[in-house]
C-alpha cells in the first residue's frame, strides 16, 4: 500500500521559487500496476523521486507499506529501499565495473545475505539471461542491460517497483519484451509496480493511469 | 560480519575499472615513502657499520693527542700503560713540502710518521700489495695515488721531505678510518717514525699533531683509562678519546644529518599526500553515478564510504609498499654516491624497522589525504540516478561538516606528529609543519588570486581561444588550485636547492677570485726571511703581503688563569672551550688590511696603555665565543713569556679570502722580542712560474711550505662538482615527485575539459582551436605556479643561506628561469596529454560515451 498526501515540491532558485509538484494525493493498493504519465516537465520524475524516497517533499507525506518515509533520515530511507523497493531506470544504471550476475547480487549483499549468487542466477535465468551472468554491462545490448536491471530490481523481493521510462532507450520490439517481463513479474510476485512514462503504449499496459500536467494531477482512472 | 564480508567483496569487484587509476594517484606517495625508507635504512646501516668499525675509525681502543710534543709527564703515562699490557702505536702528522728528486716537482703534503705497530686495528692496503709491512724496513714512503699524478712521479722514485730522502715503495689504496675525500684535501705520505728527526722539520712552533693509539687487552680498560686521565689532561697537555666516544660522536652527527635529509623525505610525503588528495578527488567524481545507484539499491552512506575507503586504504598500502621497494633500491645507491666522504665502509642490508615504518606512515598519509575527498561520497543523493547535476555541485561539501573538520584535524595532527618524531624536537617539528603549511597556504592564496585575476582580466577584444582558456581558470570545476599547489610546490623545492647551492658556490668563487696573490709560503723562520724574500722578489711578479706570525695561547682573562675552572663561566654565559685551549697564530701590524673592518673601539696603533700593557684587536666572532669585551685584559703565554694586553678594538674579518687573516692583531712593538715566523703571499703569472719559484725555495729552505692557490681552486672545484651532482640528484628526485602529483591534479578536471572540448568541436571548433584553448589555460597555470614556487624558493633560500649557512644570498637567475620553463612545459604537456581524447575522438563518439 502506497499513500501520497498533499505532495508538493518547490525548488528555490535565487529569490524566485518554482513549483514542480502541487498537492498531489492518491493511494495505491498492494499489487497494483500504475502508470504515471504526462508531457515533458509535468513533474513525473519529481513525483517518482518523492514516492521512492529519493527526495524529500516541501510539503505532504508518503506512507509506504505503513512507514512514513518523509519522516525518515536519508539512511533510514536507504534501508527501507534496500528492504522493500526496486528500481528500473531509462538508462539502465548498472554498475559498469560489475558483471551482470554481480549487479543482481548487490541489493542482497548490501543486506548482508549469504549465498546470494544462487538467487541472483535464478533471477537472471527468469529474465532469460542465465548464460550471460559473467558479462559486463558494456558487453550487453540495451535490452539485455535492462533485463539485468529488472532482475536486480526483483532481487530483494520488493513490495514496490519504480520504473522510470523503462523503455525510453530501447527500440519498439525490445520495449514490448521488457514490458512483458515487468507485467509478468507483477502478476507472479504481487509487487506493486509504478511506471513513469510518456509513451501511450507503455501506459496502456497498466491497470491504472495517473496523468500530470504542470505539476498537478489532472487525471486518475482505472484502465 | 557477513555484511562486512559483502562490503569487502563489493569493494574489490567495484574497483576493477579503477584500480590502475587509483594506484596512479596513490603512487604519489611512493617517492616520499622511498625517500624515508632509504634515509632511515642508510642511517641505520651506517650506524651499525660504525659500531663494527669504530676501533678502525679511531685507530685503537683509546687515543691520546696533543698539538705540541708530548710532555715528560705524558710520556711516563704512556710508559706505565705499556708496562700494564696496553699496546701502543705512535703517529706524528704535519704538513710539509715534498719534492721529487727526479723531476724537481713539489707539492704540499700531509706527512704521517708512524711507528711499526700502526695501525692497531683495521688494514691499510697498498699497491703493490703487502708494501705496508715493508714500510718500516728502511727509508721508505707510501703515498696517496693522487700524488703520482700531481708530482709526475712513480713507484721507485726518491721523495724528499725536509732534509730526509725516502724511496717510494708503493701507494696506499685504502686506509681504515679515513674517508676517500681526505686524499683530495691533503694527499698523505706515510714514513717510518724513526726517520722523523732526519727531516729536521719539527722545529719550535711548527704545526704538528702528535698521537698515541692504544690497544687494550680487555673490554672496559679504555674507558677506565680515559676516566682516570681526564682530570689530568690539562696538566698532561693531551686530549683523550675512546673508540666508543668516537662512535657516539659520529653516530650523533649522522643522526642529525639523517634528520636534515629526512626533512626532504617528509616534504615529499606531504606533496605525495596532496597528489593523493587531488587524484582521489578525480576518482570520486567518476564514482558519482555508481554511488547514486548503490544508494537507490539501499546502501547507507556508511556502507558507501566503507566500500571506497577500503579501496583507497588497500591502494594506499600498495603505493606505500611500492615506495618501500623503491627505498630499498635508493638505499643501494646512496653508499655508492657517498663512499668518498664516509669514514667507514657501509655494508648495505635491509632494515625491517625502517621498511615497516615507511609502509605504515605512507599508508596512513595516503589514507588520511584520501579521506578528505572521499567524505563527499556520503552526500551523493540517489536522486542523481534520475536527474544528474554537475560534478562540482554534487560533491560540494559544507564547510562546517563535522567529519570533514575531523579529517582535517587528523591530517594536521599526523603531519605534526611525523615531523616531531623525525626531527626529534617538538619545537622544530612544529616549526617545520608550520613552514610547510604556510607554503601551502601561500600557494592556495596565489591560486585564488589567479582565479580572481582571470575573472577580472579577460577582455572581449581578446581572441576567442585566449578568452576561453583564461576563463577556464575561474569557471566552475576549474583545476586552478590543485595544479598551482602541485606545480608551485615542485618549483619551490627544486629552486630552493639551486639557490642555496648557488649561494654557497658564490662564496667560494668570491674568495678565490678577489685575491690578488696566487701562491702562499708559510713557516718561514725569522732567519730565513731575507733569503725567501729575495727569492720571491726575483722569481715572482710581485710580493703581495708579508705577515709575521707568533704562536701563543691564552694565559688568563681579567686575572683569572686559564687553568682555573672559573674562567669558563661569565655573567654573559660560558666561554667557548675550544678558544680557551687553542693555539693562536697571531700577527702584529699598525694598519688594517683590506679583508678587515673595524666594528667596535678604536684602531690606534700608537696607544700605549701602560708600560706592561699593550693594545690588541680581536676578531668579533672569537670575542663573542670567548665573551670578551672592549677593555678586557687578556694575558698571553707567548712560548713561555707572558704578554699582557687590553682589548681596544674588535674587527670583522672576511675569512673567505685566501689571504693571511688573524684572530688577534697586536701592536708592532709588543711582540718584538717573540720568536716569529712569516707568511708570504706572492703573485705569479702562470703555473710554470709558480712551480719554478716553489722549487727554488724548497731546495734552499726545505721547511718552508707553500700552496699554489690554483691547486686549492681545483680541489674546491672537485668538491663543488660532487655537491653539484648531489644537488642535481635531489632536484631530479623532487621533479620526479612533482610529476605524479601534477598528473593527479590535472586528472581532476580532465572529464570536464574533455566534455567541454567535445562540445566546442560539436559547435564547429577545429582541433587546433580546442588545442589553443587548452594551451592558454595550462600556460597560465604553469606561469603562475612556477612564479609562486620561485618566489617561495627565494624567500626560503635567502633564509637558509642567511641563518643556516650564515653567508650572503646569491640568486641563481639562469637556473631559476630554466626550472620555470621546465615546469611550464611539464604542465602544458601533462595537460594536453590528459585531454588528448578530445583530439582523438569524433564529437559524436565522445558525446555518446559520455
mmCIF file with all atom_site columns, C-alpha atoms in Angstrom, chain A residues 11 45-46 48-49 54-55 74-75 78-79 81-82 87 89 93-99 102 105-107 109-114 136 152 164, chain B residues 2-3 5-7 9-10 13-17 287 289-290 293-303 307 380-387:
data_model
loop_
_atom_site.group_PDB
_atom_site.id
_atom_site.type_symbol
_atom_site.label_atom_id
_atom_site.label_alt_id
_atom_site.label_comp_id
_atom_site.label_asym_id
_atom_site.label_entity_id
_atom_site.label_seq_id
_atom_site.pdbx_PDB_ins_code
_atom_site.Cartn_x
_atom_site.Cartn_y
_atom_site.Cartn_z
_atom_site.occupancy
_atom_site.B_iso_or_equiv
_atom_site.pdbx_formal_charge
_atom_site.auth_seq_id
_atom_site.auth_comp_id
_atom_site.auth_asym_id
_atom_site.auth_atom_id
_atom_site.pdbx_PDB_model_num
ATOM 1  C CA . UNK A 1 11  ? 12.601 24.481  -5.940  1.00 0.00 ? 11  UNK A CA 1
ATOM 2  C CA . UNK A 1 45  ? 10.130 12.204  -12.421 1.00 0.00 ? 45  UNK A CA 1
ATOM 3  C CA . UNK A 1 46  ? 9.810  14.537  -9.429  1.00 0.00 ? 46  UNK A CA 1
ATOM 4  C CA . UNK A 1 48  ? 8.675  9.232   -8.724  1.00 0.00 ? 48  UNK A CA 1
ATOM 5  C CA . UNK A 1 49  ? 11.651 10.553  -6.736  1.00 0.00 ? 49  UNK A CA 1
ATOM 6  C CA . UNK A 1 54  ? 14.973 9.505   -3.302  1.00 0.00 ? 54  UNK A CA 1
ATOM 7  C CA . UNK A 1 55  ? 13.974 13.080  -2.480  1.00 0.00 ? 55  UNK A CA 1
ATOM 8  C CA . UNK A 1 74  ? 18.335 9.586   4.322   1.00 0.00 ? 74  UNK A CA 1
ATOM 9  C CA . UNK A 1 75  ? 19.986 6.427   5.664   1.00 0.00 ? 75  UNK A CA 1
ATOM 10 C CA . UNK A 1 78  ? 18.113 3.784   2.126   1.00 0.00 ? 78  UNK A CA 1
ATOM 11 C CA . UNK A 1 79  ? 17.496 0.820   4.430   1.00 0.00 ? 79  UNK A CA 1
ATOM 12 C CA . UNK A 1 81  ? 14.727 0.935   -0.193  1.00 0.00 ? 81  UNK A CA 1
ATOM 13 C CA . UNK A 1 82  ? 17.061 -1.978  0.355   1.00 0.00 ? 82  UNK A CA 1
ATOM 14 C CA . UNK A 1 87  ? 14.189 0.399   -9.374  1.00 0.00 ? 87  UNK A CA 1
ATOM 15 C CA . UNK A 1 89  ? 15.784 3.291   -14.970 1.00 0.00 ? 89  UNK A CA 1
ATOM 16 C CA . UNK A 1 93  ? 22.044 2.326   -14.331 1.00 0.00 ? 93  UNK A CA 1
ATOM 17 C CA . UNK A 1 94  ? 24.084 -0.840  -13.997 1.00 0.00 ? 94  UNK A CA 1
ATOM 18 C CA . UNK A 1 95  ? 27.404 -0.569  -12.199 1.00 0.00 ? 95  UNK A CA 1
ATOM 19 C CA . UNK A 1 96  ? 29.939 -0.775  -15.041 1.00 0.00 ? 96  UNK A CA 1
ATOM 20 C CA . UNK A 1 97  ? 32.668 -2.491  -13.030 1.00 0.00 ? 97  UNK A CA 1
ATOM 21 C CA . UNK A 1 98  ? 30.439 -5.407  -12.014 1.00 0.00 ? 98  UNK A CA 1
ATOM 22 C CA . UNK A 1 99  ? 29.312 -8.373  -14.145 1.00 0.00 ? 99  UNK A CA 1
ATOM 23 C CA . UNK A 1 102 ? 27.302 -9.280  -9.566  1.00 0.00 ? 102 UNK A CA 1
ATOM 24 C CA . UNK A 1 105 ? 23.735 -9.600  -6.218  1.00 0.00 ? 105 UNK A CA 1
ATOM 25 C CA . UNK A 1 106 ? 24.333 -6.047  -4.947  1.00 0.00 ? 106 UNK A CA 1
ATOM 26 C CA . UNK A 1 107 ? 20.983 -5.432  -3.150  1.00 0.00 ? 107 UNK A CA 1
ATOM 27 C CA . UNK A 1 109 ? 24.856 -8.215  -0.402  1.00 0.00 ? 109 UNK A CA 1
ATOM 28 C CA . UNK A 1 110 ? 24.055 -4.805  0.977   1.00 0.00 ? 110 UNK A CA 1
ATOM 29 C CA . UNK A 1 111 ? 21.622 -6.581  3.317   1.00 0.00 ? 111 UNK A CA 1
ATOM 30 C CA . UNK A 1 112 ? 24.365 -8.948  4.411   1.00 0.00 ? 112 UNK A CA 1
ATOM 31 C CA . UNK A 1 113 ? 22.700 -12.065 2.989   1.00 0.00 ? 113 UNK A CA 1
ATOM 32 C CA . UNK A 1 114 ? 24.599 -15.314 2.339   1.00 0.00 ? 114 UNK A CA 1
ATOM 33 C CA . UNK A 1 136 ? 29.977 -6.808  -18.082 1.00 0.00 ? 136 UNK A CA 1
ATOM 34 C CA . UNK A 1 152 ? 18.329 -6.704  -9.924  1.00 0.00 ? 152 UNK A CA 1
ATOM 35 C CA . UNK A 1 164 ? 11.409 5.486   -14.841 1.00 0.00 ? 164 UNK A CA 1
ATOM 36 C CA . UNK B 2 2   ? 28.621 -11.206 6.831   1.00 0.00 ? 2   UNK B CA 1
ATOM 37 C CA . UNK B 2 3   ? 27.813 -7.619  5.897   1.00 0.00 ? 3   UNK B CA 1
ATOM 38 C CA . UNK B 2 5   ? 32.436 -9.587  4.028   1.00 0.00 ? 5   UNK B CA 1
ATOM 39 C CA . UNK B 2 6   ? 29.893 -8.459  1.438   1.00 0.00 ? 6   UNK B CA 1
ATOM 40 C CA . UNK B 2 7   ? 31.176 -4.887  1.580   1.00 0.00 ? 7   UNK B CA 1
ATOM 41 C CA . UNK B 2 9   ? 33.666 -8.221  -1.863  1.00 0.00 ? 9   UNK B CA 1
ATOM 42 C CA . UNK B 2 10  ? 31.781 -5.338  -3.388  1.00 0.00 ? 10  UNK B CA 1
ATOM 43 C CA . UNK B 2 13  ? 34.762 -6.047  -7.550  1.00 0.00 ? 13  UNK B CA 1
ATOM 44 C CA . UNK B 2 14  ? 33.803 -2.424  -7.914  1.00 0.00 ? 14  UNK B CA 1
ATOM 45 C CA . UNK B 2 15  ? 37.479 -1.404  -8.058  1.00 0.00 ? 15  UNK B CA 1
ATOM 46 C CA . UNK B 2 16  ? 38.020 -3.394  -11.285 1.00 0.00 ? 16  UNK B CA 1
ATOM 47 C CA . UNK B 2 17  ? 37.861 -0.482  -13.676 1.00 0.00 ? 17  UNK B CA 1
ATOM 48 C CA . UNK B 2 287 ? 32.078 7.376   -8.980  1.00 0.00 ? 287 UNK B CA 1
ATOM 49 C CA . UNK B 2 289 ? 26.811 7.548   -10.813 1.00 0.00 ? 289 UNK B CA 1
ATOM 50 C CA . UNK B 2 290 ? 27.760 4.261   -9.181  1.00 0.00 ? 290 UNK B CA 1
ATOM 51 C CA . UNK B 2 293 ? 22.826 3.561   -7.922  1.00 0.00 ? 293 UNK B CA 1
ATOM 52 C CA . UNK B 2 294 ? 24.119 1.935   -4.730  1.00 0.00 ? 294 UNK B CA 1
ATOM 53 C CA . UNK B 2 295 ? 22.075 4.432   -2.722  1.00 0.00 ? 295 UNK B CA 1
ATOM 54 C CA . UNK B 2 296 ? 18.975 3.522   -4.750  1.00 0.00 ? 296 UNK B CA 1
ATOM 55 C CA . UNK B 2 297 ? 19.634 -0.132  -4.055  1.00 0.00 ? 297 UNK B CA 1
ATOM 56 C CA . UNK B 2 298 ? 19.612 0.514   -0.343  1.00 0.00 ? 298 UNK B CA 1
ATOM 57 C CA . UNK B 2 299 ? 23.238 1.268   0.536   1.00 0.00 ? 299 UNK B CA 1
ATOM 58 C CA . UNK B 2 300 ? 23.592 3.580   3.542   1.00 0.00 ? 300 UNK B CA 1
ATOM 59 C CA . UNK B 2 301 ? 26.123 6.430   3.438   1.00 0.00 ? 301 UNK B CA 1
ATOM 60 C CA . UNK B 2 302 ? 28.372 4.459   5.796   1.00 0.00 ? 302 UNK B CA 1
ATOM 61 C CA . UNK B 2 303 ? 28.306 1.416   3.560   1.00 0.00 ? 303 UNK B CA 1
ATOM 62 C CA . UNK B 2 307 ? 33.432 0.473   0.082   1.00 0.00 ? 307 UNK B CA 1
ATOM 63 C CA . UNK B 2 380 ? 25.603 11.827  -3.109  1.00 0.00 ? 380 UNK B CA 1
ATOM 64 C CA . UNK B 2 381 ? 21.840 11.659  -3.414  1.00 0.00 ? 381 UNK B CA 1
ATOM 65 C CA . UNK B 2 382 ? 20.184 8.637   -5.027  1.00 0.00 ? 382 UNK B CA 1
ATOM 66 C CA . UNK B 2 383 ? 18.214 11.249  -6.965  1.00 0.00 ? 383 UNK B CA 1
ATOM 67 C CA . UNK B 2 384 ? 21.312 11.617  -9.196  1.00 0.00 ? 384 UNK B CA 1
ATOM 68 C CA . UNK B 2 385 ? 20.138 8.435   -10.967 1.00 0.00 ? 385 UNK B CA 1
ATOM 69 C CA . UNK B 2 386 ? 17.114 10.338  -12.205 1.00 0.00 ? 386 UNK B CA 1
ATOM 70 C CA . UNK B 2 387 ? 18.467 13.840  -12.572 1.00 0.00 ? 387 UNK B CA 1
#
